[in-house]
Structures are given as structure tokens and as C-alpha cells.
Short mmCIF file of C-alpha atoms in Angstrom, two decimals:
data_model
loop_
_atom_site.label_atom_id
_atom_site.label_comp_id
_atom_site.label_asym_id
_atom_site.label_seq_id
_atom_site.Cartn_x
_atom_site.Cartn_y
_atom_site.Cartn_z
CA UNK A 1 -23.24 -160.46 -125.72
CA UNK A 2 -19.69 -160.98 -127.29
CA UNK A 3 -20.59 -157.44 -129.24
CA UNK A 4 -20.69 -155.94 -126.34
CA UNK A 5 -18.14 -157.12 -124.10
CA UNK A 6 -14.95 -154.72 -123.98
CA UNK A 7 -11.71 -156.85 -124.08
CA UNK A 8 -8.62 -155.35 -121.72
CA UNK A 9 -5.50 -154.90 -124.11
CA UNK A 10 -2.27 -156.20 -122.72
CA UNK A 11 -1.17 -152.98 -121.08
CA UNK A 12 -1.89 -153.19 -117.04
CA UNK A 13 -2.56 -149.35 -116.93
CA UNK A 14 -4.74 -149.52 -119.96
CA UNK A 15 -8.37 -147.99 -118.32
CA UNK A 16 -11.50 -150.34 -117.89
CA UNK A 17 -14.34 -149.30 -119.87
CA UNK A 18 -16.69 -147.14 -117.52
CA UNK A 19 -19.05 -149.57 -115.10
CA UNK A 20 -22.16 -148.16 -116.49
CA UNK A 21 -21.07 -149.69 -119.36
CA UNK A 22 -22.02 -153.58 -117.72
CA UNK A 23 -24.08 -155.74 -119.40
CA UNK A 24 -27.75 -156.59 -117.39
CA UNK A 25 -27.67 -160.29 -117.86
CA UNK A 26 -25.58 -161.38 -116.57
CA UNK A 27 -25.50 -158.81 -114.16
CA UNK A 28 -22.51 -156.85 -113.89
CA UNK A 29 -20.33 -157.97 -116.52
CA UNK A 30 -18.40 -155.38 -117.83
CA UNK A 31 -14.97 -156.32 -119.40
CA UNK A 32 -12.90 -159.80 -120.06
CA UNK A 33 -9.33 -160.46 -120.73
CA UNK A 34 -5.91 -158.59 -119.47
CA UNK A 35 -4.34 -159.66 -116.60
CA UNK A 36 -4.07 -160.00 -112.92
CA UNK A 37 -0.95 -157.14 -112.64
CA UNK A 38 -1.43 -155.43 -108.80
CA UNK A 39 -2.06 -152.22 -110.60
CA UNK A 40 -4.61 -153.34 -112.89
CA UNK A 41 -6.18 -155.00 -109.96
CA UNK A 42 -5.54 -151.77 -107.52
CA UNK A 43 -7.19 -149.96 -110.44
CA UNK A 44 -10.05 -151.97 -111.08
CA UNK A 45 -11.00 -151.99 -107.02
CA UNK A 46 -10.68 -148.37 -107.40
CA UNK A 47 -13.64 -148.25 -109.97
CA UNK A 48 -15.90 -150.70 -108.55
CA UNK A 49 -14.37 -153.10 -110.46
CA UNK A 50 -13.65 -156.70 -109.41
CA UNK A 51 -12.60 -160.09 -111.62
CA UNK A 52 -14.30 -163.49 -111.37
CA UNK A 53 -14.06 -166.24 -113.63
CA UNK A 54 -12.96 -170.09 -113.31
CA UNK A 55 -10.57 -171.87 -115.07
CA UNK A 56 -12.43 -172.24 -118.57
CA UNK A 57 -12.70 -168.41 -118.51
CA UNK A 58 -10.94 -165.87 -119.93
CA UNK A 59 -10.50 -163.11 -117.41
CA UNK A 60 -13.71 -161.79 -116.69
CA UNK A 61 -13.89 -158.33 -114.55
CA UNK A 62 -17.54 -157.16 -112.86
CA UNK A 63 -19.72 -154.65 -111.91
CA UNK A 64 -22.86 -155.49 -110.42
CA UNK A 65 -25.62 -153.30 -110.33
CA UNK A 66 -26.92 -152.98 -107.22
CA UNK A 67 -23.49 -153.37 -105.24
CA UNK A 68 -23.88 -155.17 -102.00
CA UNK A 69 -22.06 -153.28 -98.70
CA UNK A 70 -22.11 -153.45 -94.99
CA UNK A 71 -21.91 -149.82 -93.40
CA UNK A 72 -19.50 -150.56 -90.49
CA UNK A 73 -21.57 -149.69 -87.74
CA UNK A 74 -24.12 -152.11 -89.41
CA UNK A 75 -23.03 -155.72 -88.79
CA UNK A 76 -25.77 -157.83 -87.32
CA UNK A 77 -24.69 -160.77 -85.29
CA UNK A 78 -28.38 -162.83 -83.50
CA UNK A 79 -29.14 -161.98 -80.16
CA UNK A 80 -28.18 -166.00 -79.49
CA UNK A 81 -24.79 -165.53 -81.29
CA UNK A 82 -23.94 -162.31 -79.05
CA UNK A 83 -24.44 -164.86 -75.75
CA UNK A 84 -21.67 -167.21 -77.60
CA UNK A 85 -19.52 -164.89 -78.17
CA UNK A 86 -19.75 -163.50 -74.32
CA UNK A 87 -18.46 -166.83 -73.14
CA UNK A 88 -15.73 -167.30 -75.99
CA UNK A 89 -11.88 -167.29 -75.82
CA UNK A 90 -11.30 -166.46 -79.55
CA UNK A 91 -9.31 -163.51 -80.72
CA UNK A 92 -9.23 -162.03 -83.93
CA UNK A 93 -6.19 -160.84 -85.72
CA UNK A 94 -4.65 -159.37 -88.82
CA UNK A 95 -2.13 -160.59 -91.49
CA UNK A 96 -1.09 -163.19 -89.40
CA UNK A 97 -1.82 -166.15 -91.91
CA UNK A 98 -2.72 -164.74 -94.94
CA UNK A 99 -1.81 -167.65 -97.25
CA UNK A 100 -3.76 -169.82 -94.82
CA UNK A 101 -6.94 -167.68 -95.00
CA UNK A 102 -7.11 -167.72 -98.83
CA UNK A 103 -6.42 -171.17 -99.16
CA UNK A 104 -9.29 -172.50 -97.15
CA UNK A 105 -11.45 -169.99 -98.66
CA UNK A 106 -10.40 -171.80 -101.67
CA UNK A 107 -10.89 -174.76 -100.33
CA UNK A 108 -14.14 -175.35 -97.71
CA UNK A 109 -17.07 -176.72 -99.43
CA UNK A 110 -20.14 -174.57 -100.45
CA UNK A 111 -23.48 -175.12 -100.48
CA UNK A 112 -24.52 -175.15 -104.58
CA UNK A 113 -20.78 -174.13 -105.71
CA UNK A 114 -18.47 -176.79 -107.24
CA UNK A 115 -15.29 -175.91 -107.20
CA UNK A 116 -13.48 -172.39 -106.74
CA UNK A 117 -13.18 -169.44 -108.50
CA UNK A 118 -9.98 -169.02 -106.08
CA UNK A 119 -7.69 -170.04 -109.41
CA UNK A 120 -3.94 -170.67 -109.03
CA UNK A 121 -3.72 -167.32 -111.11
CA UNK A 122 -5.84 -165.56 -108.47
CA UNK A 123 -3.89 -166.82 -105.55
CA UNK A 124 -0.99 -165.89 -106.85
CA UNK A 125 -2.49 -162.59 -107.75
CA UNK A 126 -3.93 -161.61 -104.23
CA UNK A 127 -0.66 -163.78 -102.70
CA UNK A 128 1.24 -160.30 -104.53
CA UNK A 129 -1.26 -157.91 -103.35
CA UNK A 130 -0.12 -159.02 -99.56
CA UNK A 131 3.19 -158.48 -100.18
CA UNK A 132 2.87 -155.30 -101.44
CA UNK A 133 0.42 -154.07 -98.65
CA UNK A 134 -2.81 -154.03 -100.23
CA UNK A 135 -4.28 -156.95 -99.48
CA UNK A 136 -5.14 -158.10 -95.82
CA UNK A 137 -6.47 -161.13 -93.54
CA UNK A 138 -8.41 -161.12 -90.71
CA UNK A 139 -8.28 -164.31 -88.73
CA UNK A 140 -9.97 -165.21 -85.86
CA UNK A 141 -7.95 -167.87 -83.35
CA UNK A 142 -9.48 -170.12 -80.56
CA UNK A 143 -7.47 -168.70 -78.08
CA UNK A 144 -3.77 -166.44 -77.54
CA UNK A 145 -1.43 -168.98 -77.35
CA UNK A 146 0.86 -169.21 -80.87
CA UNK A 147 -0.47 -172.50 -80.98
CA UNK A 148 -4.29 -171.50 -81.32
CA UNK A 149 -5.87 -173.26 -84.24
CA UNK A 150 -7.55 -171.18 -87.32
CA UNK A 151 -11.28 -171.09 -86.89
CA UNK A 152 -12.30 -169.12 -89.53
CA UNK A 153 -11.40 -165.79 -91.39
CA UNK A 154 -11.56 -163.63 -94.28
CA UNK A 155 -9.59 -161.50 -96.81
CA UNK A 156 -10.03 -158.64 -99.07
CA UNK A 157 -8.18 -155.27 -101.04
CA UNK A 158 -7.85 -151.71 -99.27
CA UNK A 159 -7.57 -149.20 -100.78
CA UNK A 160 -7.47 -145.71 -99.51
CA UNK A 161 -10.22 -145.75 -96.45
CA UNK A 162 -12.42 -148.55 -98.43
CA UNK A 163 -12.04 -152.15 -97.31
CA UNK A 164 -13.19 -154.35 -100.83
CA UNK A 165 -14.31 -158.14 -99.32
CA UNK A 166 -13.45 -161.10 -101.32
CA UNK A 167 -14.23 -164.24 -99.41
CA UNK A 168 -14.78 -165.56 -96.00
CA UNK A 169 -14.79 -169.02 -94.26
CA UNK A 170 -15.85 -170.94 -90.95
CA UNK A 171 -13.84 -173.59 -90.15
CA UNK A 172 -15.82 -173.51 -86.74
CA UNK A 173 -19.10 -172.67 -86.34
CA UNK A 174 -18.98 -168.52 -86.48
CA UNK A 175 -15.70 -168.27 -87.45
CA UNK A 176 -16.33 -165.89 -90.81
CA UNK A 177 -18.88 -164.05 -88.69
CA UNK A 178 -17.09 -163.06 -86.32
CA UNK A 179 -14.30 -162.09 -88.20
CA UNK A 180 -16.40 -160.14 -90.37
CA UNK A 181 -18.14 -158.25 -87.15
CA UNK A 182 -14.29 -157.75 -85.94
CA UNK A 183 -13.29 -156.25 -89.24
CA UNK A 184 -16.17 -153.91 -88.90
CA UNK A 185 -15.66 -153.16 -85.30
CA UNK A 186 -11.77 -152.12 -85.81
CA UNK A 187 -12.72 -150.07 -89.06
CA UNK A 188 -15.30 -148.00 -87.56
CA UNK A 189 -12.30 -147.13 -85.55
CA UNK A 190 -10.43 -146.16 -87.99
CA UNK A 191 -13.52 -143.98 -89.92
CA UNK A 192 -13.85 -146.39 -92.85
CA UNK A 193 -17.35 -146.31 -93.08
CA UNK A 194 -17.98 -149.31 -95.67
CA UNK A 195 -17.45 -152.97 -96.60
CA UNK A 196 -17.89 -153.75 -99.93
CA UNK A 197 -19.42 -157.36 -100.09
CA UNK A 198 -19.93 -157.72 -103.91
CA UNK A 199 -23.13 -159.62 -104.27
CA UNK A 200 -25.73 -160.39 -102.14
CA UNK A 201 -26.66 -163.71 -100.59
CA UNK A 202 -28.80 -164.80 -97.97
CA UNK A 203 -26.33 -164.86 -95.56
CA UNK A 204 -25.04 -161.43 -95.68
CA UNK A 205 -28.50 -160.14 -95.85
CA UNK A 206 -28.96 -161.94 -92.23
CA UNK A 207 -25.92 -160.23 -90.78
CA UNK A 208 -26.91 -156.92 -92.47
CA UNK A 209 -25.41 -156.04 -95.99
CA UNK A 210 -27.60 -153.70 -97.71
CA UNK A 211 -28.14 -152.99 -101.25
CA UNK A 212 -26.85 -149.90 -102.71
CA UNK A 213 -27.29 -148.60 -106.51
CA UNK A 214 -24.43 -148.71 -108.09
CA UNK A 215 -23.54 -144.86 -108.99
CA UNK A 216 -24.01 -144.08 -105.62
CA UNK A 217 -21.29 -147.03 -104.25
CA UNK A 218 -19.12 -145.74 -107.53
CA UNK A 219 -19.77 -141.98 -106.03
CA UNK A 220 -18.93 -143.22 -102.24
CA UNK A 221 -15.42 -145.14 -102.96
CA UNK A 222 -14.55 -142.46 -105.35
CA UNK A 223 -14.05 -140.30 -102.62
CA UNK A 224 -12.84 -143.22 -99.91
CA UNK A 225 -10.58 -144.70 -102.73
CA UNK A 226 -8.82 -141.11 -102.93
CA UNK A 227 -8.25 -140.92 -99.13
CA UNK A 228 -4.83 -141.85 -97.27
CA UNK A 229 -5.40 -145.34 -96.38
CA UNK A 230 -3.04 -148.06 -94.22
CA UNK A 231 -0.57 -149.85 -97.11
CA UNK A 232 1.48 -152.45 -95.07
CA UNK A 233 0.82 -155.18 -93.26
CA UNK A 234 -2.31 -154.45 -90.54
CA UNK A 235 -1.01 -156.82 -87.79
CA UNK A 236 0.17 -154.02 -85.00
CA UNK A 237 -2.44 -151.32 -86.11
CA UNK A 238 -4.82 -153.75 -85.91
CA UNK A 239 -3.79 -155.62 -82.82
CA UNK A 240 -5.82 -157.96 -81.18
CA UNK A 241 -10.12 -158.04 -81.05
CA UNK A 242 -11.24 -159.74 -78.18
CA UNK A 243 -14.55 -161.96 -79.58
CA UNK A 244 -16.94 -161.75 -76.16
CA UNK A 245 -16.04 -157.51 -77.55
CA UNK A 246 -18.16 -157.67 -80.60
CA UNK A 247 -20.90 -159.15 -78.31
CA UNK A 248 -21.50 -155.72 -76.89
CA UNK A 249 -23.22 -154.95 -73.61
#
């Protein structure tokens, strides 16, 4: 496998080998080393391209063939979950608490995972890609007040009209689901017809991800990717979701 596997030079706008290139076991893997630089990151997202490693790990960047994506009219939330959501006072907003949303992401406890591949590098990485506009939260509050506690949320990378997911987190019962259904809801909105969720997992199956090969997703966001997108923070543009909304009629 080491034969195979393309190393990044040092240069931030040196290209990533092409994502057919990714090795089949494990799936995906396509390129280690480089850095975390917002435009080698912007240009890896841009290319289907996204890094995961741990601490022990060099850099590694991936591919996965097939890609996993919600189309954003395609968000499943249970018929039981819709009645919650009828009766609920939560509200879901946008880079509000950005810092706060990647940290517990980093932080809550998974089934089968021990640790985080949230490093201190990464934060700091996707901490940048905030302040330069390319990287957003969507957080969903128990209530209006500025007072409301966190009950879940998630972040991710836009670029152009194509919304890249990177992590999610209840810190209520819902909470990630319903700020994943919100994020959906306002981008269909908008005309951003996909979410890209990386790799599949039960749960995103249940709430309706989809498999897709990958030269079609690399096809899809090649076009998205060139499209004028929303760089800046989303909190007016996105305003406020109303949960008992996303529970439809």
C-alpha cells in the first residue's frame, strides 16, 4: 500500500492526485501528508476530497468510492419524530456558536469510536475556515431566548452551491437530526440540491442518505463547486428555522 500512496509536497496549491486514483482497501484512500492550509482544504472539498486521520497519522486525505449524500429534498425524519417536533420550541440557527458545535462534536461519546479524529490541528484548521467564510454551523437551541441551551448541531465546508458535512451531535435527544433536516430545509431554498455525508452508517441510511458512485458525485460538485455560493458568515441569510417547520403538515 505505501507504493501506492501519493504523498502531498509542502506547497498548499500543489494538486491532489486524481480520486480515481484511491486505493480499494481501505476504501477511499487516496493521498497522505501536506497540510491543513484553507486552500489546500478548499481545494481538496472541491475534488471530492476530504482528510481524516488521528493523532498517530500522518495527514491522510480520502475518497470513498461510493460517496454517501442526502439530496435536499430527501431527509427522512419517522413519522413519531415529525409529532415531536410539532409540539417543540427549538429553533435552529447558523454560525451562532461555531467553536461550540465543533467542540462537542469532538467531544460526545460514540458508540464503537474511541477518541476523535477532531485533532487540535483540525480544529484549528476548520476554526480558520469559519473565519474566512467557508465553513458554517448549524445549531439548533431549546428555545429564542439568548439564554437557550445548545441541544445539538452540526458543521461542515461550502463551497460554491455544495454543502460538504463533517460531523454532527445530539446533546438532546434529536438534536443532530433536526439540525440536519433544517440544513436541508433552508438549502433547498437556496437550490443546493446536495449534502455530502462522506460515508455511510446506519444512521444516515435511516434518515435517508443514499449511495452515489463516485464519478457521478465527482461529476455533480464539479459543476455545484463552480457555482456562486454564500462566503461569509450564514447567520442573517439563514435566519431562524422554526423545528415544529421541518415536521411538515
Amino acid at each position: 500500500m505505501s507504493l501506492r500512496l501519493y504523498w502531498l509536497p509542502a506547497d498548499p496549491r500543489a494538486p491532489f492526485p486524481p480520486a480515481e486514483h484511491a486505493l480499494r482497501d481501505p476504501d477511499g484512500l487516496l493521498a497522505a501528508g501536506g497540510d491543513l492550509h484553507p486552500q489546500r482544504l478548499l481545494n481538496a472539498y472541491r475534488h471530492g476530497i476530504f482528510p481524516w486521520f488521528n493523532d498517530e497519522q500522518p495527514i491522510l486525505w480520502w475518497s470513498p468510492d461510493p460517496r454517501t449524500v442526502f439530496h435536499t429534498d430527501g431527509v427522512h425524519l419517522t413519522r413519531r419524530f415529525r409529532r415531536t417536533l410539532r409540539g417543540s420550541g427549538w429553533v435552529v440557527r447558523a454560525d451562532t456558536a461555531f467553536a461550540r458545535v465543533l467542540d462537542a462534536c469532538a467531544t460526545q461519546p460514540r458508540p464503537g469510536q474511541d477518541g476523535t479524529w477532531i485533532t487540535d490541528d483540525m480544529r484549528a484548521a476548520y476554526l480558520g475556515l469559519h473565519r474566512l467564510g467557508h465553513a458554517h454551523s448549524i445549531e439548533v437551541y431549546d428555545g429564542a431566548s439568548a439564554d437557550a441551551a445548545l441541544v445539538g448541531g452540526l458543521y461542515g465546508v461550502a463551497v460554491g452551491r455544495m454543502f460538504f458535512g463533517e460531523s454532527m451531535v445530539s446533546l438532546a435527544s434529536g438534536g443532530s437530526k433536526t439540525a440536519l433536516a433544517a440544513l436541508a430545509f433552508r438549502l433547498r431554498q437556496w437550490g443546493w440540491p446536495l449534502i455530502d455525508a462522506q460515508v455511510e452508517n446506519p444512521h444516515l441510511l435511516r434518515m435517508g442518505a443514499v449511495s452515489m458512485p463516485r464519478a457521478e458525485f465527482l461529476d455533480r460538485i464539479g459543476a455545484l463547486t463552480g457555482q456562486p455560493g454564500r462566503i461569509g458568515p450564514w447567520t442573517d441569510d439563514f435566519g431562524h428555522v422554526e423545528a415544529r417547520v421541518l415536521a411538515g403538515d
